[in-house]
mmCIF file of C-alpha atoms in Angstrom:
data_model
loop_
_atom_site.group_PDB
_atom_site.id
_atom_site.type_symbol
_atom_site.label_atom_id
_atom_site.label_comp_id
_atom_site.label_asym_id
_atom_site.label_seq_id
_atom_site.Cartn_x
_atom_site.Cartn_y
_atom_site.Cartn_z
ATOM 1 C CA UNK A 20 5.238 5.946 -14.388
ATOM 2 C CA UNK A 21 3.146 7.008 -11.074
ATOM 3 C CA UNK A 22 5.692 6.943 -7.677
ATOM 4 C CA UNK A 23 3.472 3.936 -6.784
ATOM 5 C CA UNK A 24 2.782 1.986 -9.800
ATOM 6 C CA UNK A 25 5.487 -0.256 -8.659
ATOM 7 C CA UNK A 26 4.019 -0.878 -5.768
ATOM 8 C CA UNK A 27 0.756 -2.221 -8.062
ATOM 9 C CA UNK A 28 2.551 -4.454 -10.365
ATOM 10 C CA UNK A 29 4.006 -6.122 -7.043
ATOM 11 C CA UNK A 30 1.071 -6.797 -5.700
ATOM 12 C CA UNK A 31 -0.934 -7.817 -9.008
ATOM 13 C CA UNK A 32 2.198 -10.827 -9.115
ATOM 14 C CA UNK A 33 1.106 -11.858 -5.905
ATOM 15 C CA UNK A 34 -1.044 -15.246 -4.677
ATOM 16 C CA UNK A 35 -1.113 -14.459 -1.572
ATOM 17 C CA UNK A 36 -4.523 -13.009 -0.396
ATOM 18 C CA UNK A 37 -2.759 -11.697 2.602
ATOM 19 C CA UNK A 38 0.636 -10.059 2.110
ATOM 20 C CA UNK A 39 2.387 -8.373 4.975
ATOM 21 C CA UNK A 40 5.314 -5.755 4.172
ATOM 22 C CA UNK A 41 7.533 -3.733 6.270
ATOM 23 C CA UNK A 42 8.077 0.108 5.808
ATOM 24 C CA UNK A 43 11.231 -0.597 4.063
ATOM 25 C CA UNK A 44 10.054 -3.614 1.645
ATOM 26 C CA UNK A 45 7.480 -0.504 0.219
ATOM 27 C CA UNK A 46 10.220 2.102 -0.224
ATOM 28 C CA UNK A 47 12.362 -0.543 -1.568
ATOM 29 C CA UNK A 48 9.801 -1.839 -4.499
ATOM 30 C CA UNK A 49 9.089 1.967 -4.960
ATOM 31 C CA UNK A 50 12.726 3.192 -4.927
ATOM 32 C CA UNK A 51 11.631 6.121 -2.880
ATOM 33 C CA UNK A 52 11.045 7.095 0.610
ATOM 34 C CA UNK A 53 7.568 6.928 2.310
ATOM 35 C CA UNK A 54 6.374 9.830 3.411
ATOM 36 C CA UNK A 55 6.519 10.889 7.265
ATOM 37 C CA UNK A 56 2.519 10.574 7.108
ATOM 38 C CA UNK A 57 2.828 6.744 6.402
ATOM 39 C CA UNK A 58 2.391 6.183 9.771
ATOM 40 C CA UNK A 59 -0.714 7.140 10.117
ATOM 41 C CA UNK A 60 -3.771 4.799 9.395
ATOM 42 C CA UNK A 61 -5.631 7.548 7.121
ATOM 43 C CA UNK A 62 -2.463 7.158 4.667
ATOM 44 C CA UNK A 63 -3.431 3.301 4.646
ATOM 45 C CA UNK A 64 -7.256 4.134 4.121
ATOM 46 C CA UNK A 65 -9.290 2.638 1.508
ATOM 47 C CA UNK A 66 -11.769 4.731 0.909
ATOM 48 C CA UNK A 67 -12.985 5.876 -2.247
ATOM 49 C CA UNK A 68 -14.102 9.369 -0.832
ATOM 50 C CA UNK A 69 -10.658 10.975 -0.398
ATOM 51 C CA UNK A 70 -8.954 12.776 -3.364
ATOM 52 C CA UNK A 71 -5.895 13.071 -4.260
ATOM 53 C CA UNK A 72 -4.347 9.726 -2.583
ATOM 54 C CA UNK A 73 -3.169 8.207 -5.517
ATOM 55 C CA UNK A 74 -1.049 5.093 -2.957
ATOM 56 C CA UNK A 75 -4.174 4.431 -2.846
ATOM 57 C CA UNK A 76 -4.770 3.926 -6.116
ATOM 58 C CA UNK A 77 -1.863 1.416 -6.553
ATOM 59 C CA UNK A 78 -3.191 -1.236 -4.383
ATOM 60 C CA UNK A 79 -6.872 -1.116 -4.940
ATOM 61 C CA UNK A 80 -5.639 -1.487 -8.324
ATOM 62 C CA UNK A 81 -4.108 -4.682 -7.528
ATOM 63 C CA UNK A 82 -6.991 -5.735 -6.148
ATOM 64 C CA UNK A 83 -6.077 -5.209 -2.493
ATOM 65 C CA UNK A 84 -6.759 -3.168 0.346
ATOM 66 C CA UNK A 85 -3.990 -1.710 3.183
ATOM 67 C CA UNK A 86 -4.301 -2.054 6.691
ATOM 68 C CA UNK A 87 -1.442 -0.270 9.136
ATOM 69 C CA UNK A 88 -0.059 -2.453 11.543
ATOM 70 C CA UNK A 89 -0.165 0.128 14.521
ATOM 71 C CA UNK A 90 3.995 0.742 16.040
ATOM 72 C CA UNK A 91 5.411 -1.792 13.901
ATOM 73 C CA UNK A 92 6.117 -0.115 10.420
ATOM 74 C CA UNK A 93 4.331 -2.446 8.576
ATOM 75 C CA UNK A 94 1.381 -2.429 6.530
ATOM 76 C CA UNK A 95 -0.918 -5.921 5.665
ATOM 77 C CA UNK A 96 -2.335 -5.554 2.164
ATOM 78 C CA UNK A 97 -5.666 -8.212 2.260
ATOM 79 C CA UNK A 98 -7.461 -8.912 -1.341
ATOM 80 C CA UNK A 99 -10.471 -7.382 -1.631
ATOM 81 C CA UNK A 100 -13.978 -8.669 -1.462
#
């Protein structure tokens, strides 16, 4: 299992079309630490042009993409169009 497949199932349970989660909701359905780089809104990015960003992978996956929430640790995952 990826680091971040839990992070897909999660989200592929989900109703919600919006879902926001804190920092520490992530590294707790992960069981891991987020990277320092998590703050940063290219981490959250979905596009499909970047290698190598498999986080990525878990919510597009799921059907959603990520937005960061600028200075407040938290990250809004929004279905997809």
């Amino acid at each position: 299992m990826a680091k971040y497949d839990p992070l897909r199932d999660y989200l592929r349970k989900q109703q919600l079309s919006v879902i926001e989660l804190s920092f520490k909701d992530v590294e707790e359905i992960i069981g891991d630490s987020l990277p320092r780089s998590a703050v940063s809104p290219q981490w959250w990015a979905n596009t499909t042009e970047w290698s190598g960003h498999v986080q990525r992978e878990s919510w597009r996956a799921a059907g959603y993409d990520a937005f960061l929430i600028a200075g407040k640790s938290r990250v809004r995952f929004q279905k997809s169009l």
